[in-house]
PDB file of C-alpha atoms and ligand atoms in Angstrom:
ATOM      1  CA  UNK A   1       0.008   0.005   0.017  1.00 94.00           C
ATOM      2  CA  UNK A   2       2.845   2.402   0.852  1.00 96.00           C
ATOM      3  CA  UNK A   3       4.592   1.748  -2.463  1.00 96.00           C
ATOM      4  CA  UNK A   4       1.352   2.363  -4.399  1.00 95.00           C
ATOM      5  CA  UNK A   5       1.493   5.859  -2.836  1.00 95.00           C
ATOM      6  CA  UNK A   6       5.131   6.209  -3.864  1.00 96.00           C
ATOM      7  CA  UNK A   7       6.368   5.832  -0.320  1.00 98.00           C
ATOM      8  CA  UNK A   8       9.455   3.619  -0.301  1.00 98.00           C
ATOM      9  CA  UNK A   9      10.836   1.207   2.319  1.00 97.00           C
ATOM     10  CA  UNK A  10      12.672   3.993   4.022  1.00 98.00           C
ATOM     11  CA  UNK A  11       9.584   6.156   4.251  1.00 98.00           C
ATOM     12  CA  UNK A  12       7.514   3.251   5.529  1.00 98.00           C
ATOM     13  CA  UNK A  13      10.042   2.267   8.147  1.00 98.00           C
ATOM     14  CA  UNK A  14      10.442   5.856   9.398  1.00 98.00           C
ATOM     15  CA  UNK A  15       6.674   6.550   9.384  1.00 98.00           C
ATOM     16  CA  UNK A  16       6.026   3.418  11.398  1.00 98.00           C
ATOM     17  CA  UNK A  17       8.218   4.988  14.138  1.00 98.00           C
ATOM     18  CA  UNK A  18       5.155   7.174  14.961  1.00 98.00           C
ATOM     19  CA  UNK A  19       4.163   4.132  17.008  1.00 98.00           C
ATOM     20  CA  UNK A  20       6.675   5.337  19.576  1.00 97.00           C
ATOM     21  CA  UNK A  21       3.716   7.273  21.076  1.00 97.00           C
ATOM     22  CA  UNK A  22       0.042   6.452  21.585  1.00 95.00           C
ATOM     23  CA  UNK A  23      -1.911   3.403  22.479  1.00 95.00           C
ATOM     24  CA  UNK A  24      -3.608   0.461  20.848  1.00 96.00           C
ATOM     25  CA  UNK A  25      -6.764  -1.377  21.871  1.00 94.00           C
ATOM     26  CA  UNK A  26      -6.649  -5.028  22.846  1.00 95.00           C
ATOM     27  CA  UNK A  27      -8.524  -6.122  19.655  1.00 94.00           C
ATOM     28  CA  UNK A  28      -5.563  -4.945  17.604  1.00 95.00           C
ATOM     29  CA  UNK A  29      -2.783  -6.762  19.485  1.00 96.00           C
ATOM     30  CA  UNK A  30      -4.528  -9.697  21.199  1.00 95.00           C
ATOM     31  CA  UNK A  31      -3.691 -12.228  18.511  1.00 95.00           C
ATOM     32  CA  UNK A  32      -0.025 -11.350  18.750  1.00 96.00           C
ATOM     33  CA  UNK A  33       0.309 -11.394  22.572  1.00 96.00           C
ATOM     34  CA  UNK A  34      -1.834 -14.540  23.052  1.00 96.00           C
ATOM     35  CA  UNK A  35       0.091 -16.337  20.325  1.00 93.00           C
ATOM     36  CA  UNK A  36      -2.844 -16.910  17.959  1.00 92.00           C
ATOM     37  CA  UNK A  37      -0.896 -15.088  15.359  1.00 88.00           C
ATOM     38  CA  UNK A  38       2.522 -16.736  15.113  1.00 87.00           C
ATOM     39  CA  UNK A  39       3.737 -14.788  12.123  1.00 88.00           C
ATOM     40  CA  UNK A  40       6.316 -12.812  14.095  1.00 93.00           C
ATOM     41  CA  UNK A  41       8.447 -13.795  17.093  1.00 95.00           C
ATOM     42  CA  UNK A  42       7.510 -12.203  20.413  1.00 97.00           C
ATOM     43  CA  UNK A  43       9.471 -11.690  23.632  1.00 97.00           C
ATOM     44  CA  UNK A  44       7.786 -14.070  26.079  1.00 97.00           C
ATOM     45  CA  UNK A  45       7.862 -11.703  29.090  1.00 97.00           C
ATOM     46  CA  UNK A  46       6.539  -8.882  26.938  1.00 97.00           C
ATOM     47  CA  UNK A  47       3.702 -11.143  25.741  1.00 97.00           C
ATOM     48  CA  UNK A  48       2.850 -12.035  29.341  1.00 97.00           C
ATOM     49  CA  UNK A  49       2.734  -8.393  30.484  1.00 96.00           C
ATOM     50  CA  UNK A  50       0.589  -7.382  27.549  1.00 96.00           C
ATOM     51  CA  UNK A  51      -1.819 -10.218  28.154  1.00 96.00           C
ATOM     52  CA  UNK A  52      -2.606  -8.658  31.561  1.00 95.00           C
ATOM     53  CA  UNK A  53      -3.725  -5.469  29.847  1.00 95.00           C
ATOM     54  CA  UNK A  54      -5.582  -7.296  27.084  1.00 95.00           C
ATOM     55  CA  UNK A  55      -8.456  -8.827  29.041  1.00 92.00           C
ATOM     56  CA  UNK A  56     -11.293  -7.238  27.031  1.00 79.00           C
ATOM     57  CA  UNK A  57     -11.715  -5.560  23.641  1.00 71.00           C
ATOM     58  CA  UNK A  58     -11.067  -2.121  25.054  1.00 74.00           C
ATOM     59  CA  UNK A  59      -7.891  -2.917  27.099  1.00 91.00           C
ATOM     60  CA  UNK A  60      -5.457  -0.296  25.939  1.00 94.00           C
ATOM     61  CA  UNK A  61      -1.690  -0.584  25.953  1.00 96.00           C
ATOM     62  CA  UNK A  62       1.069   1.891  24.999  1.00 96.00           C
ATOM     63  CA  UNK A  63       3.050   1.006  21.912  1.00 97.00           C
ATOM     64  CA  UNK A  64       6.244   1.989  23.795  1.00 96.00           C
ATOM     65  CA  UNK A  65       5.923   0.830  27.363  1.00 93.00           C
ATOM     66  CA  UNK A  66       9.156   2.586  28.617  1.00 91.00           C
ATOM     67  CA  UNK A  67       8.565   6.142  27.188  1.00 95.00           C
ATOM     68  CA  UNK A  68       5.002   6.190  25.892  1.00 95.00           C
ATOM     69  CA  UNK A  69       4.770   9.998  25.832  1.00 94.00           C
ATOM     70  CA  UNK A  70       8.181  10.680  24.254  1.00 96.00           C
ATOM     71  CA  UNK A  71       8.676  10.878  20.466  1.00 97.00           C
ATOM     72  CA  UNK A  72      11.998   9.001  20.392  1.00 97.00           C
ATOM     73  CA  UNK A  73      13.582   6.039  18.668  1.00 98.00           C
ATOM     74  CA  UNK A  74      12.695   3.512  21.389  1.00 98.00           C
ATOM     75  CA  UNK A  75      10.174   1.928  18.976  1.00 98.00           C
ATOM     76  CA  UNK A  76      13.070   0.467  16.928  1.00 98.00           C
ATOM     77  CA  UNK A  77      14.867  -0.818  20.020  1.00 98.00           C
ATOM     78  CA  UNK A  78      11.640  -2.521  20.950  1.00 98.00           C
ATOM     79  CA  UNK A  79      11.448  -4.215  17.552  1.00 98.00           C
ATOM     80  CA  UNK A  80      14.945  -5.546  17.900  1.00 98.00           C
ATOM     81  CA  UNK A  81      13.965  -6.950  21.353  1.00 98.00           C
ATOM     82  CA  UNK A  82      10.828  -8.552  19.673  1.00 97.00           C
ATOM     83  CA  UNK A  83       8.659  -6.214  21.789  1.00 97.00           C
ATOM     84  CA  UNK A  84       6.706  -4.683  18.896  1.00 98.00           C
ATOM     85  CA  UNK A  85       3.015  -4.417  19.926  1.00 97.00           C
ATOM     86  CA  UNK A  86       1.367  -5.013  16.540  1.00 97.00           C
ATOM     87  CA  UNK A  87       2.264  -7.749  14.080  1.00 96.00           C
ATOM     88  CA  UNK A  88       2.553  -4.939  11.461  1.00 96.00           C
ATOM     89  CA  UNK A  89       5.238  -3.354  13.726  1.00 97.00           C
ATOM     90  CA  UNK A  90       7.213  -6.501  14.386  1.00 97.00           C
ATOM     91  CA  UNK A  91       7.171  -7.525  10.726  1.00 96.00           C
ATOM     92  CA  UNK A  92       9.555  -4.670  10.020  1.00 97.00           C
ATOM     93  CA  UNK A  93      12.329  -6.559  11.737  1.00 97.00           C
ATOM     94  CA  UNK A  94      13.734 -10.021  11.474  1.00 94.00           C
ATOM     95  CA  UNK A  95      13.882 -11.092   7.832  1.00 93.00           C
ATOM     96  CA  UNK A  96      17.456  -9.964   7.331  1.00 94.00           C
ATOM     97  CA  UNK A  97      16.526  -7.518   4.566  1.00 94.00           C
ATOM     98  CA  UNK A  98      16.556  -3.808   3.955  1.00 96.00           C
ATOM     99  CA  UNK A  99      14.025  -3.046   6.734  1.00 97.00           C
ATOM    100  CA  UNK A 100      16.289  -4.715   9.265  1.00 98.00           C
ATOM    101  CA  UNK A 101      19.132  -2.369   8.314  1.00 98.00           C
ATOM    102  CA  UNK A 102      16.901   0.638   8.615  1.00 98.00           C
ATOM    103  CA  UNK A 103      15.521  -0.512  12.054  1.00 98.00           C
ATOM    104  CA  UNK A 104      19.007  -1.078  13.302  1.00 98.00           C
ATOM    105  CA  UNK A 105      20.128   2.338  12.024  1.00 98.00           C
ATOM    106  CA  UNK A 106      17.191   4.200  13.526  1.00 98.00           C
ATOM    107  CA  UNK A 107      17.611   2.371  16.850  1.00 98.00           C
ATOM    108  CA  UNK A 108      21.171   3.543  17.042  1.00 98.00           C
ATOM    109  CA  UNK A 109      20.747   7.028  15.614  1.00 98.00           C
ATOM    110  CA  UNK A 110      17.752   9.052  16.857  1.00 98.00           C
ATOM    111  CA  UNK A 111      18.655  12.000  14.705  1.00 98.00           C
ATOM    112  CA  UNK A 112      18.642  10.014  11.502  1.00 98.00           C
ATOM    113  CA  UNK A 113      15.178   8.741  12.519  1.00 98.00           C
ATOM    114  CA  UNK A 114      13.945  12.292  13.261  1.00 98.00           C
ATOM    115  CA  UNK A 115      15.277  13.555   9.879  1.00 98.00           C
ATOM    116  CA  UNK A 116      13.851  10.653   7.853  1.00 98.00           C
ATOM    117  CA  UNK A 117      10.551  10.831   9.753  1.00 98.00           C
ATOM    118  CA  UNK A 118      10.140  14.522   8.990  1.00 98.00           C
ATOM    119  CA  UNK A 119      10.920  13.961   5.275  1.00 98.00           C
ATOM    120  CA  UNK A 120       8.499  11.056   5.010  1.00 98.00           C
ATOM    121  CA  UNK A 121       5.711  12.964   6.785  1.00 98.00           C
ATOM    122  CA  UNK A 122       5.996  15.798   4.198  1.00 98.00           C
ATOM    123  CA  UNK A 123       5.972  13.169   1.429  1.00 98.00           C
ATOM    124  CA  UNK A 124       2.920  11.403   2.899  1.00 96.00           C
ATOM    125  CA  UNK A 125       1.239  14.763   3.384  1.00 92.00           C
ATOM    126  CA  UNK A 126       1.615  15.419  -0.328  1.00 94.00           C
ATOM    127  CA  UNK A 127      -0.112  12.186  -1.320  1.00 93.00           C
ATOM    128  CA  UNK A 128      -3.255  13.345  -3.102  1.00 90.00           C
ATOM    129  CA  UNK A 129      -6.603  12.135  -1.651  1.00 85.00           C
ATOM    130  CA  UNK A 130      -8.580   9.516  -3.536  1.00 86.00           C
ATOM    131  CA  UNK A 131     -10.688  10.929  -6.407  1.00 89.00           C
ATOM    132  CA  UNK A 132     -13.712  12.797  -5.142  1.00 87.00           C
ATOM    133  CA  UNK A 133     -12.583  13.052  -1.576  1.00 82.00           C
ATOM    134  CA  UNK A 134     -12.268  16.647  -0.389  1.00 81.00           C
ATOM    135  CA  UNK A 135      -9.028  17.820   1.168  1.00 84.00           C
ATOM    136  CA  UNK A 136      -9.627  18.857   4.767  1.00 86.00           C
ATOM    137  CA  UNK A 137      -7.991  19.244   8.093  1.00 88.00           C
ATOM    138  CA  UNK A 138     -10.129  17.096  10.380  1.00 89.00           C
ATOM    139  CA  UNK A 139     -11.652  18.628  13.489  1.00 95.00           C
ATOM    140  CA  UNK A 140     -11.581  15.158  15.046  1.00 94.00           C
ATOM    141  CA  UNK A 141      -8.861  12.680  13.936  1.00 86.00           C
ATOM    142  CA  UNK A 142     -11.197   9.695  13.520  1.00 87.00           C
ATOM    143  CA  UNK A 143     -14.098  10.905  11.366  1.00 91.00           C
ATOM    144  CA  UNK A 144     -14.342  13.123   8.231  1.00 85.00           C
ATOM    145  CA  UNK A 145     -15.741  16.604   8.951  1.00 88.00           C
ATOM    146  CA  UNK A 146     -18.824  16.201   6.708  1.00 77.00           C
TER     147      UNK A 146
HETATM  148  C1  HEM B   1       1.562  -0.246   8.457  1.00 73.65           C
HETATM  149  C2  HEM B   1       0.854   0.857   8.691  1.00 73.65           C
HETATM  150  C3  HEM B   1       0.154   1.064   9.969  1.00 73.65           C
HETATM  151  C4  HEM B   1      -0.743   0.228  10.639  1.00 73.65           C
HETATM  152  C5  HEM B   1      -1.161  -1.205  10.236  1.00 73.65           C
HETATM  153  C6  HEM B   1      -1.154   0.958  11.821  1.00 73.65           C
HETATM  154  C7  HEM B   1      -2.047   0.461  12.738  1.00 73.65           C
HETATM  155  C8  HEM B   1      -2.402   1.075  13.930  1.00 73.65           C
HETATM  156  C9  HEM B   1      -3.314   0.526  14.933  1.00 73.65           C
HETATM  157  C10 HEM B   1      -4.020  -0.836  14.848  1.00 73.65           C
HETATM  158  C11 HEM B   1      -3.370   1.423  15.915  1.00 73.65           C
HETATM  159  C12 HEM B   1      -4.132   1.290  17.247  1.00 73.65           C
HETATM  160  C13 HEM B   1      -5.550   1.850  17.054  1.00 73.65           C
HETATM  161  C14 HEM B   1      -6.387   1.556  18.283  1.00 73.65           C
HETATM  162  O1  HEM B   1      -6.378   0.441  18.750  1.00 73.65           O
HETATM  163  O2  HEM B   1      -7.076   2.497  18.699  1.00 73.65           O
HETATM  164  C15 HEM B   1      -2.554   2.576  15.572  1.00 73.65           C
HETATM  165  C16 HEM B   1      -2.380   3.702  16.377  1.00 73.65           C
HETATM  166  C17 HEM B   1      -1.590   4.777  16.043  1.00 73.65           C
HETATM  167  N1  HEM B   1      -0.958   4.950  14.786  1.00 73.65           N
HETATM  168 FE1  HEM B   1      -0.720   3.569  13.384  1.00 73.65          FE
HETATM  169  N2  HEM B   1      -0.614   2.199  11.868  1.00 73.65           N
HETATM  170  C18 HEM B   1       0.171   2.347  10.748  1.00 73.65           C
HETATM  171  C19 HEM B   1       0.869   3.442  10.348  1.00 73.65           C
HETATM  172  C20 HEM B   1       0.920   4.616  11.033  1.00 73.65           C
HETATM  173  C21 HEM B   1       1.532   5.872  10.549  1.00 73.65           C
HETATM  174  C22 HEM B   1       2.190   5.991   9.168  1.00 73.65           C
HETATM  175  C23 HEM B   1       1.416   6.786  11.524  1.00 73.65           C
HETATM  176  C24 HEM B   1       1.828   8.240  11.533  1.00 73.65           C
HETATM  177  C25 HEM B   1       2.839   8.686  10.847  1.00 73.65           C
HETATM  178  C26 HEM B   1       0.726   6.139  12.639  1.00 73.65           C
HETATM  179  C27 HEM B   1       0.420   6.748  13.859  1.00 73.65           C
HETATM  180  C28 HEM B   1      -0.299   6.179  14.888  1.00 73.65           C
HETATM  181  C29 HEM B   1      -0.495   6.809  16.185  1.00 73.65           C
HETATM  182  C30 HEM B   1       0.095   8.117  16.691  1.00 73.65           C
HETATM  183  C31 HEM B   1      -1.309   5.926  16.935  1.00 73.65           C
HETATM  184  C32 HEM B   1      -1.794   6.033  18.352  1.00 73.65           C
HETATM  185  C33 HEM B   1      -3.180   6.691  18.372  1.00 73.65           C
HETATM  186  C34 HEM B   1      -3.686   6.926  19.760  1.00 73.65           C
HETATM  187  O3  HEM B   1      -2.974   6.673  20.782  1.00 73.65           O
HETATM  188  O4  HEM B   1      -4.863   7.293  19.888  1.00 73.65           O
HETATM  189  N3  HEM B   1       0.410   4.846  12.311  1.00 73.65           N
HETATM  190  N4  HEM B   1      -2.024   2.336  14.345  1.00 73.65           N
END
């Protein structure tokens, strides 16, 4: 999907680092932490801790347990430790390819992450909306204004 929008592997890996802040609801990470989804390896103690939060569909957990309110590069260190909350996070690390190199670079160099993130945000912001959809700044993030 990213490549269809002309966002390359570097953009995608940097943009995913936004998951260094914010929370996810249980329904989005339960398969991963309960082991139903075995696509990506998970740190066993992380899985156990997250199971405690994920007892019902609305159980919220921070993406980055250590520094949930700080926009830093901890997201990438978490991926290397197999502590990514979503399968779509963890899938960025572990296949030995280009994404692994990027994750390792961003985990070691917060400034490189910040630079690439800013560039990729501008690029993503310039993606034109689908035909017929008005361009708008949403008053609430989740729904369209109209
Ligand atoms: C592979 C692409 C992505 C997937 C599959 C994905 C998926 C998700 C999911 C499932 C949640 C949790 C929603 C919830 O349970 O309420 C979430 C939250 C979030 N996402 Fe993403 N996301 C992606 C890319 C991005 C990008 C590109 C950004 C920004 C540059 C972003 C920023 C955020 C933020 C800040 C939150 C936390 C929201 C909150 O705490 O209220 N995500 N994402």
